[in-house]
């Protein structure tokens, strides 16, 4: 990693509205790519599928807590390394392809914690080379992660502390509920690391369930989650988070995720991809979504009983 | 997701569909999952602020119940503060946890809060937990030659030494996941409590000791299933939640996500 230099996140204030394949063509082989969303939620899956279609290679994946986005790219052998706090499928199990690739020594694991990855991204967003971080005392992660985690000394007190090297993605990829043509982004639900990634990365690419008219958010600018000034290009991609969830739009697709996991565990990922990938996202939606829209639709959870009095 | 797992019958009864694969005993009303949930609920009585990360359905249900009873502040990795969804989701990063929430507070903000001393309890999982209360979520075997790669440092890798107390839970109790010494120390620090399907441990003098045994479990079974020469402190019998308490658990968690991860569950009375 070179000496820190302070440069703007974006060289231009213009945001391009493009299609998905054009967006992904802008990702070079060997890029470091940060993925927004957390675990099964708002992962930019359509973007990942297009990375697979275009076979962009030797990528370094970055994220706090990821699932199928990073795991699929490990399964298609497009990752050189992953810098992560967690990759897994929560109650559905370990990440089969990441697991296999690391166990086989084919994927460089830059393991930290969700907090160290966040801190590395914060360093990039602040234009500094590293930041101190709390925690980590006694962790073996310090031994295996000496390229990016270090024990150091507080220059003011002389006390021991820990430092995280900056993590500066070449590209941050964010999936959103909606984006306007200036790249202002809004999502339903809480921020799932998207703003942090957009501030840390050299360029930010957004896929959105829908593109809305210019200045759609002008009456309520506080509703914008990632301002367009941080965004380089947007593409409209309905179901762009599927089979992960897009809060407010659709639930995660349990059948699809379980099919992916089963195929991956039995070394049959190609078979899964053959069935769903297709030549573009319209083919994907025809194979994986059509007819299932209402089953996947996001709905508030419903109560099944009336309140109960309880003794202590 | 709720609609996938539970359907309401015309007469108001419930039918748990075949898709509720996370519940190994759909016909059974009270199992050790409810005993464990209630044990955590009781323990949360005097706690101010608790944080829950991903992949933690049982503690998240307990937090939701405890909030109803005694008002703990529940911070969730989903970004929710005091979320009150009508049905708990299986993923504990799920935006459904924002339903009924009073505010949003993202997980990096919760990490910061822990770092400055503001989190009383964090719930932690551990692929391996050892007698010293150290966690391994990184690898079985060694880093150079892993036999199993686990999910990674997660939230706990940094937070175990920062929170006032870390409480661990496991859905199975066996020697390979409760070894004398973990294969890899992902985190060490303030783990003070562990609950398993057999018993509760507290860390005393630096070592996890059994303090409560669940109904129907013998000391011998705990010895057999623990990877170190386990010590028994003054022992209590973990209580079975009564009908009202079970009804409260069932009300906040009608999909029974608290039973996720258990291979088998049998009836308790």
XYZ file of C-alpha atoms in Angstrom:
581
model
C 0.000 0.000 0.000
C 1.381 3.428 -0.963
C 1.770 6.483 1.234
C -1.552 8.100 1.996
C -2.481 10.911 -0.311
C -5.471 13.123 0.035
C -7.586 13.151 -3.092
C -11.273 13.650 -3.671
C -13.409 10.536 -3.736
C -14.696 11.471 -7.168
C -12.948 13.358 -9.922
C -16.228 14.686 -11.231
C -19.469 15.801 -9.696
C -21.446 14.265 -12.549
C -23.130 10.954 -11.991
C -23.679 8.688 -14.971
C -26.893 6.770 -15.419
C -25.928 3.595 -17.226
C -27.002 -0.003 -17.599
C -25.598 -2.765 -15.450
C -23.192 -4.208 -17.983
C -21.671 -0.772 -18.638
C -21.343 -0.229 -14.909
C -19.474 -3.485 -14.427
C -17.261 -2.912 -17.469
C -15.731 -0.097 -15.433
C -14.332 -2.553 -12.895
C -10.791 -3.555 -13.812
C -9.271 -6.922 -13.106
C -7.387 -6.770 -9.823
C -9.650 -4.121 -8.286
C -10.426 -3.913 -4.600
C -14.214 -3.909 -4.341
C -16.198 -3.049 -1.213
C -19.661 -4.576 -0.973
C -22.463 -2.772 0.857
C -25.205 -4.490 2.807
C -24.819 -6.908 5.705
C -25.147 -10.683 5.759
C -28.371 -11.611 3.939
C -29.531 -8.046 3.436
C -29.052 -5.585 0.583
C -26.038 -7.349 -0.888
C -25.480 -5.989 -4.426
C -26.121 -9.391 -5.998
C -26.989 -8.285 -9.555
C -23.671 -6.458 -9.702
C -21.933 -9.602 -8.468
C -23.719 -11.726 -11.070
C -22.544 -9.317 -13.777
C -18.986 -9.583 -12.422
C -19.411 -13.327 -12.953
C -20.795 -12.901 -16.496
C -17.928 -10.607 -17.454
C -15.424 -12.777 -15.557
C -13.691 -9.836 -13.898
C -10.778 -11.498 -12.128
C -8.254 -11.224 -9.300
C -10.563 -9.085 -7.202
C -10.036 -8.214 -3.557
C -13.396 -8.248 -1.747
C -13.984 -5.934 1.213
C -16.849 -5.943 3.683
C -17.822 -5.916 7.351
C -20.226 -8.868 7.256
C -21.061 -10.474 3.935
C -22.709 -13.580 2.601
C -23.451 -14.651 -0.982
C -21.809 -11.646 -2.654
C -18.317 -12.573 -1.491
C -19.019 -16.305 -1.391
C -20.177 -16.524 -5.009
C -17.051 -14.749 -6.270
C -14.942 -17.173 -4.238
C -16.840 -20.044 -5.869
C -16.196 -18.725 -9.383
C -12.508 -18.239 -8.569
C -12.600 -14.489 -9.181
C -11.127 -13.496 -5.812
C -7.490 -13.160 -5.001
C -8.140 -12.040 -1.435
C -10.921 -11.061 0.943
C -10.692 -8.464 3.715
C -13.612 -9.180 6.002
C -15.042 -9.303 9.472
C -17.420 -12.160 8.710
C -18.544 -14.106 5.687
C -21.410 -16.498 6.316
C -25.113 -17.151 6.047
C -26.124 -16.736 9.715
C -28.601 -19.500 10.626
C -28.161 -21.097 7.191
C -24.539 -21.964 7.790
C -20.932 -21.232 6.903
C -19.989 -19.688 3.557
C -19.277 -22.856 1.554
C -17.108 -21.437 -1.222
C -15.088 -19.036 0.923
C -14.560 -21.833 3.394
C -13.393 -24.269 0.727
C -11.110 -21.724 -0.957
C -9.418 -20.702 2.297
C -9.066 -24.295 3.512
C -7.447 -25.158 0.165
C -5.097 -22.186 0.412
C -6.535 -20.670 -2.764
C -7.923 -17.476 -1.250
C -5.895 -15.049 0.828
C -7.863 -14.374 4.002
C -7.307 -10.902 5.430
C -9.403 -11.591 8.469
C -10.206 -8.853 10.908
C -13.357 -8.003 12.785
C -16.349 -5.949 11.726
C -14.873 -3.137 13.810
C -11.369 -3.292 12.300
C -12.773 -3.310 8.762
C -14.989 -0.332 9.648
C -11.954 1.426 11.127
C -9.834 0.731 8.036
C -12.592 2.200 5.881
C -12.877 5.195 8.220
C -9.139 5.803 7.788
C -9.618 5.884 4.007
C -12.616 8.190 4.349
C -10.515 10.584 6.437
C -7.553 10.475 4.067
C -5.158 9.045 6.637
C -3.022 5.938 6.445
C -4.270 4.221 9.581
C -6.366 4.756 12.665
C -6.115 3.481 16.217
C -8.822 1.070 17.325
C -10.017 -0.266 20.661
C -10.149 -3.966 21.447
C -8.032 -6.804 19.992
C -5.862 -7.360 23.097
C -4.868 -11.008 23.206
C -6.284 -11.875 19.797
C -4.342 -14.177 17.478
C -5.722 -12.085 14.609
C -2.879 -9.669 15.403
C -0.358 -12.396 14.508
C -1.931 -13.495 11.236
C -2.953 -9.978 10.181
C 0.334 -8.160 10.674
C -0.006 -6.536 7.235
C -3.038 -4.573 8.399
C -3.268 -4.823 12.219
C -0.519 -3.722 14.572
C 0.166 -2.990 18.188
C 1.422 0.569 18.551
C 1.981 3.295 21.091
C -0.217 6.286 21.755
C 2.209 9.173 21.039
C 0.642 11.340 23.736
C 0.317 8.968 26.651
C 2.836 6.281 25.770
C 0.163 3.648 26.355
C -0.147 0.592 24.166
C -2.923 0.583 21.587
C -3.749 -1.041 18.255
C -3.805 0.342 14.738
C -5.651 -0.628 11.576
C -4.245 0.130 8.140
C -6.579 2.038 5.872
C -8.743 0.016 3.503
C -9.384 1.991 0.359
C -11.574 0.150 -2.146
C -11.130 1.064 -5.805
C -14.852 0.624 -6.101
C -17.684 0.574 -3.574
C -20.844 -1.169 -4.739
C -24.123 -0.278 -3.096
C -27.601 -1.573 -3.761
C -30.404 0.846 -2.905
C -34.148 1.132 -2.897
C -34.023 4.178 -5.145
C -31.590 6.637 -6.674
C -32.191 9.835 -8.580
C -30.358 10.729 -11.786
C -27.832 12.757 -9.798
C -26.872 9.678 -7.821
C -28.600 10.604 -4.583
C -29.473 7.337 -2.916
C -32.198 6.349 -0.507
C -32.939 3.022 1.074
C -35.618 1.676 3.354
C -34.293 0.480 6.663
C -31.057 1.352 8.428
C -27.706 2.022 6.788
C -25.868 -1.270 6.322
C -22.343 0.194 5.872
C -23.187 1.795 2.508
C -22.324 5.371 3.438
C -19.036 4.341 5.020
C -18.026 2.428 1.884
C -19.018 5.300 -0.397
C -16.826 7.687 1.580
C -13.866 5.303 1.671
C -13.765 4.196 -1.972
C -12.213 5.897 -4.979
C -15.427 5.396 -6.931
C -18.936 4.382 -5.881
C -21.311 2.475 -8.136
C -24.962 2.122 -7.227
C -27.610 -0.303 -8.376
C -31.138 0.686 -7.442
C -34.523 -0.970 -7.538
C -35.701 2.115 -9.398
C -34.291 5.367 -10.763
C -36.461 8.351 -9.853
C -36.703 11.783 -11.467
C -34.015 14.428 -10.897
C -34.344 16.179 -7.556
C -36.948 13.694 -6.362
C -35.533 14.117 -2.874
C -35.244 17.916 -3.021
C -38.262 18.438 -0.783
C -36.683 16.224 1.900
C -32.893 16.162 1.455
C -32.509 14.648 4.918
C -34.004 11.427 3.555
C -30.957 10.883 1.321
C -28.775 8.102 2.716
C -25.814 8.455 0.359
C -25.453 11.850 -1.315
C -24.907 11.901 -5.064
C -21.671 13.814 -4.637
C -20.147 10.502 -3.500
C -21.662 8.471 -6.349
C -20.074 8.011 -9.773
C -22.669 5.960 -11.614
C -26.069 4.391 -11.084
C -27.939 1.633 -12.862
C -31.565 0.627 -12.447
C -31.732 -3.065 -11.565
C -35.006 -4.410 -10.168
C -34.392 -7.318 -7.782
C -30.743 -6.292 -7.771
C -30.306 -7.643 -4.248
C -31.991 -11.011 -4.866
C -31.657 -13.676 -3.450
C -30.666 -11.515 -0.492
C -33.276 -9.121 0.857
C -33.875 -5.518 -0.080
C -35.687 -4.141 2.996
C -38.980 -2.545 2.065
C -39.026 -4.262 -1.339
C -38.536 -8.018 -0.917
C -37.486 -10.633 1.622
C -34.446 -12.819 1.173
C -35.292 -15.839 -0.937
C -34.817 -18.764 1.355
C -35.407 -21.402 -1.340
C -32.892 -19.826 -3.668
C -30.264 -19.361 -0.939
C -30.676 -22.944 0.234
C -30.386 -24.195 -3.333
C -27.195 -22.149 -3.732
C -25.790 -23.517 -0.481
C -26.645 -27.127 -1.325
C -25.147 -26.865 -4.792
C -22.034 -25.203 -3.400
C -21.562 -27.772 -0.650
C -21.718 -30.564 -3.200
C -19.298 -28.789 -5.563
C -22.086 -28.175 -8.015
C -22.042 -24.382 -8.183
C -21.883 -24.492 -11.978
C -25.196 -26.282 -12.057
C -26.791 -23.600 -9.879
C -25.385 -20.831 -12.073
C -26.468 -22.537 -15.284
C -30.010 -22.554 -14.010
C -30.194 -18.901 -13.013
C -27.408 -16.730 -14.408
C -28.509 -16.221 -18.033
C -27.100 -13.573 -20.317
C -28.368 -10.621 -18.310
C -30.626 -9.653 -15.419
C -33.843 -9.963 -17.407
C -32.977 -13.596 -18.048
C -32.124 -13.950 -14.371
C -35.464 -12.511 -13.294
C -37.316 -14.748 -15.727
C -35.606 -17.791 -14.202
C -35.626 -16.818 -10.533
C -38.326 -14.242 -9.858
C -41.205 -14.484 -12.332
C -44.342 -15.747 -10.637
C -42.808 -15.456 -7.178
C -43.101 -11.696 -6.705
C -45.882 -11.868 -4.143
C -44.184 -14.656 -2.167
C -41.042 -12.536 -1.932
C -42.753 -9.215 -1.267
C -41.552 -7.404 1.842
C -44.274 -7.256 4.463
C -44.162 -6.217 8.093
C -44.204 -9.193 10.449
C -47.638 -10.018 11.754
C -48.760 -10.754 15.248
C -50.478 -14.069 15.812
C -51.680 -13.738 19.386
C -53.143 -11.094 21.631
C -50.948 -9.685 24.419
C -50.460 -11.968 27.391
C -50.147 -11.053 31.055
C -47.105 -12.605 32.610
C -46.023 -13.135 36.177
C -42.386 -12.680 37.032
C -40.634 -14.431 6.157
C -43.334 -14.828 8.773
C -45.820 -15.910 6.166
C -43.503 -18.692 5.077
C -43.326 -20.332 8.455
C -46.572 -19.857 10.254
C -50.074 -19.665 8.908
C -53.152 -18.719 10.843
C -56.087 -21.101 10.686
C -59.664 -19.888 10.377
C -60.317 -20.866 14.004
C -57.385 -18.756 15.194
C -55.047 -21.686 15.768
C -51.601 -21.893 14.281
C -50.105 -24.297 11.853
C -46.363 -24.389 11.568
C -45.623 -25.264 7.987
C -43.040 -27.692 6.727
C -40.863 -24.719 5.839
C -40.117 -24.036 9.501
C -37.081 -26.259 9.146
C -35.305 -24.391 11.911
C -37.664 -25.924 14.512
C -36.803 -29.598 15.082
C -39.822 -30.136 17.374
C -42.779 -28.160 15.964
C -45.334 -30.198 17.933
C -43.585 -29.638 21.261
C -44.509 -26.726 23.476
C -41.612 -26.632 25.926
C -38.048 -27.625 25.151
C -34.597 -26.665 26.341
C -34.721 -23.756 23.852
C -37.435 -22.166 26.002
C -35.495 -23.003 29.190
C -32.405 -21.294 27.770
C -34.399 -18.309 26.533
C -35.973 -17.809 29.945
C -32.649 -18.226 31.760
C -31.257 -15.331 29.698
C -34.422 -13.277 30.224
C -34.039 -13.601 34.011
C -30.395 -12.702 33.807
C -31.178 -9.533 31.853
C -33.359 -8.166 34.669
C -30.807 -5.676 35.979
C -29.012 -4.941 32.720
C -29.098 -1.463 31.197
C -27.795 -1.735 27.617
C -27.324 -4.957 25.657
C -26.098 -5.487 22.080
C -26.863 -8.379 19.794
C -25.012 -9.178 16.556
C -25.775 -11.365 13.553
C -26.710 -15.043 13.765
C -28.109 -14.751 17.302
C -31.798 -15.703 17.212
C -32.170 -17.158 20.726
C -30.539 -14.254 22.602
C -32.421 -11.785 20.424
C -35.717 -13.381 21.411
C -34.597 -13.246 25.058
C -33.751 -9.551 24.686
C -37.147 -8.858 23.156
C -38.870 -10.664 26.051
C -36.692 -8.945 28.643
C -37.546 -5.605 27.125
C -41.249 -6.332 27.669
C -40.631 -7.380 31.257
C -37.963 -5.112 32.681
C -36.989 -2.629 30.007
C -33.432 -3.415 28.941
C -32.208 -1.207 26.079
C -31.793 -3.509 23.085
C -29.237 -2.495 20.441
C -29.298 -4.675 17.359
C -26.769 -5.114 14.553
C -29.742 -4.615 12.247
C -29.589 -0.943 13.274
C -32.651 -1.128 15.528
C -32.910 0.340 19.004
C -35.623 -1.456 20.972
C -37.216 -3.055 17.919
C -40.584 -4.645 18.543
C -41.488 -6.699 15.485
C -44.661 -8.739 15.780
C -42.627 -11.849 14.982
C -38.873 -12.215 15.458
C -36.958 -12.835 12.223
C -34.497 -15.709 11.882
C -31.719 -13.428 10.650
C -30.769 -11.047 13.439
C -29.504 -8.455 10.938
C -32.988 -8.359 9.411
C -34.655 -4.960 8.883
C -37.823 -6.475 10.352
C -36.165 -5.781 13.705
C -36.672 -2.076 12.932
C -40.434 -2.515 13.245
C -41.590 -0.661 16.336
C -38.046 0.570 17.020
C -37.519 3.908 18.737
C -34.404 4.855 16.749
C -31.695 3.595 14.421
C -28.127 3.016 15.584
C -25.840 1.137 13.211
C -23.441 -1.570 14.288
C -20.232 0.518 13.882
C -21.908 3.028 16.208
C -22.645 0.223 18.660
C -18.979 -0.846 18.457
C -17.977 2.733 19.267
C -20.368 2.743 22.203
C -18.781 -0.456 23.516
C -15.302 1.009 23.009
C -16.144 3.954 25.246
C -17.675 1.765 27.913
C -21.373 2.071 27.132
C -22.410 -1.535 26.506
C -23.184 -3.652 29.568
C -23.754 -6.970 27.819
C -23.025 -8.318 24.371
C -24.217 -11.714 23.176
C -21.542 -13.783 21.512
C -21.409 -17.027 19.626
C -18.319 -19.166 19.425
C -17.502 -22.041 17.118
C -15.184 -22.974 20.002
C -15.284 -21.656 23.564
C -12.648 -22.821 26.025
C -12.345 -23.150 29.796
C -10.847 -19.657 30.020
C -13.765 -18.109 28.168
C -11.749 -17.490 25.018
C -13.530 -17.613 21.647
C -12.539 -19.089 18.329
C -14.563 -18.059 15.294
C -11.631 -18.265 12.891
C -10.327 -21.795 12.198
C -10.315 -25.331 13.510
C -6.813 -26.713 13.162
C -4.326 -23.933 12.545
C -4.293 -20.744 10.492
C -1.700 -22.264 8.148
C -3.573 -25.536 7.800
C -7.217 -25.081 8.689
C -9.469 -28.117 8.871
C -12.577 -25.928 9.097
C -12.749 -22.237 8.253
C -15.355 -20.545 10.436
C -17.121 -17.263 9.690
C -14.498 -14.834 11.021
C -13.778 -12.298 13.736
C -17.222 -10.714 13.471
C -18.257 -8.234 16.104
C -16.924 -10.220 19.043
C -13.316 -10.287 17.828
C -12.993 -6.663 18.858
C -15.683 -6.341 21.473
C -15.017 -9.192 23.889
C -12.601 -7.068 25.886
C -14.577 -3.832 25.546
C -18.043 -4.705 26.793
C -18.670 -4.936 30.510
C -19.721 -8.572 30.075
C -20.009 -10.941 27.127
C -22.580 -13.730 27.387
C -22.128 -16.733 25.132
C -24.728 -19.230 23.998
C -24.490 -22.466 22.068
C -27.133 -24.753 20.596
C -25.049 -27.861 21.231
C -22.672 -28.966 23.961
C -19.839 -31.252 22.941
C -16.111 -31.565 23.586
C -14.898 -30.385 20.205
C -16.716 -27.064 20.535
C -15.982 -26.700 24.273
C -12.268 -27.642 24.372
C -9.821 -26.953 27.192
C -8.000 -24.558 24.866
C -9.271 -23.108 21.611
C -7.313 -23.848 18.418
C -7.128 -20.115 17.634
C -7.836 -17.174 19.939
C -10.105 -14.914 17.910
C -10.949 -12.991 21.067
C -10.340 -13.018 24.770
C -11.659 -10.726 27.456
C -14.817 -10.338 29.447
C -16.759 -13.482 28.722
C -18.564 -14.058 32.012
C -21.387 -16.440 31.138
C -22.145 -19.358 28.830
C -25.407 -21.222 28.355
C -25.671 -24.514 26.474
C -28.438 -27.109 26.086
C -27.083 -28.827 29.227
C -26.218 -26.098 31.713
C -25.158 -22.578 32.565
C -21.545 -21.610 33.249
C -20.126 -18.551 34.942
C -16.482 -17.586 34.790
C -14.996 -17.672 38.266
C -11.282 -17.277 38.993
C -10.652 -17.201 35.264
C -12.442 -20.474 34.498
C -15.904 -21.380 33.295
C -17.667 -23.343 36.049
C -21.110 -24.893 36.008
C -23.589 -22.941 38.130
C -26.911 -24.323 36.962
C -27.986 -27.599 35.390
C -31.002 -27.882 33.103
C -33.886 -30.245 33.928
C -33.123 -33.904 33.219
C -29.366 -33.383 32.803
C -26.789 -35.163 34.977
C -23.368 -33.965 36.085
C -21.933 -37.027 34.424
C -23.341 -36.010 31.053
C -21.877 -32.514 31.404
C -18.473 -34.017 32.274
C -18.624 -36.307 29.240
C -19.585 -33.512 26.891
C -17.107 -30.865 28.060
C -13.506 -30.742 26.878
C -11.988 -29.941 30.267
C -12.218 -31.253 33.814
C -15.256 -29.164 34.542
C -15.816 -27.776 38.038
C -19.228 -27.435 39.626
C -19.894 -24.429 41.817
C -22.942 -24.202 44.086
C -25.507 -25.687 41.698
C -29.028 -24.637 40.935
C -31.562 -26.355 38.722
C -32.407 -24.130 35.753
C -36.131 -23.404 35.991
C -38.633 -24.410 33.336
C -40.644 -21.348 32.333
C -44.258 -21.564 33.486
C -47.214 -21.373 31.128
C -47.472 -17.585 31.247
C -43.770 -17.144 30.658
C -43.867 -19.581 27.756
C -46.846 -17.706 26.335
C -44.849 -14.483 26.398
C -41.930 -16.134 24.606
C -44.325 -17.600 22.050
C -46.021 -14.257 21.525
C -42.845 -12.376 20.670
C -41.439 -15.330 18.714
C -44.342 -17.126 17.018
C -41.994 -18.478 14.316
C -39.843 -20.057 17.029
C -36.587 -18.791 15.591
C -35.171 -19.419 19.083
C -35.078 -23.128 18.140
C -32.820 -22.568 15.143
C -29.512 -24.414 15.320
C -30.645 -27.178 17.668
C -30.243 -30.592 16.060
C -32.880 -32.204 18.256
C -35.227 -30.926 20.930
C -37.356 -33.053 23.212
C -40.322 -32.205 25.393
C -39.803 -30.926 28.929
C -42.501 -30.754 31.592
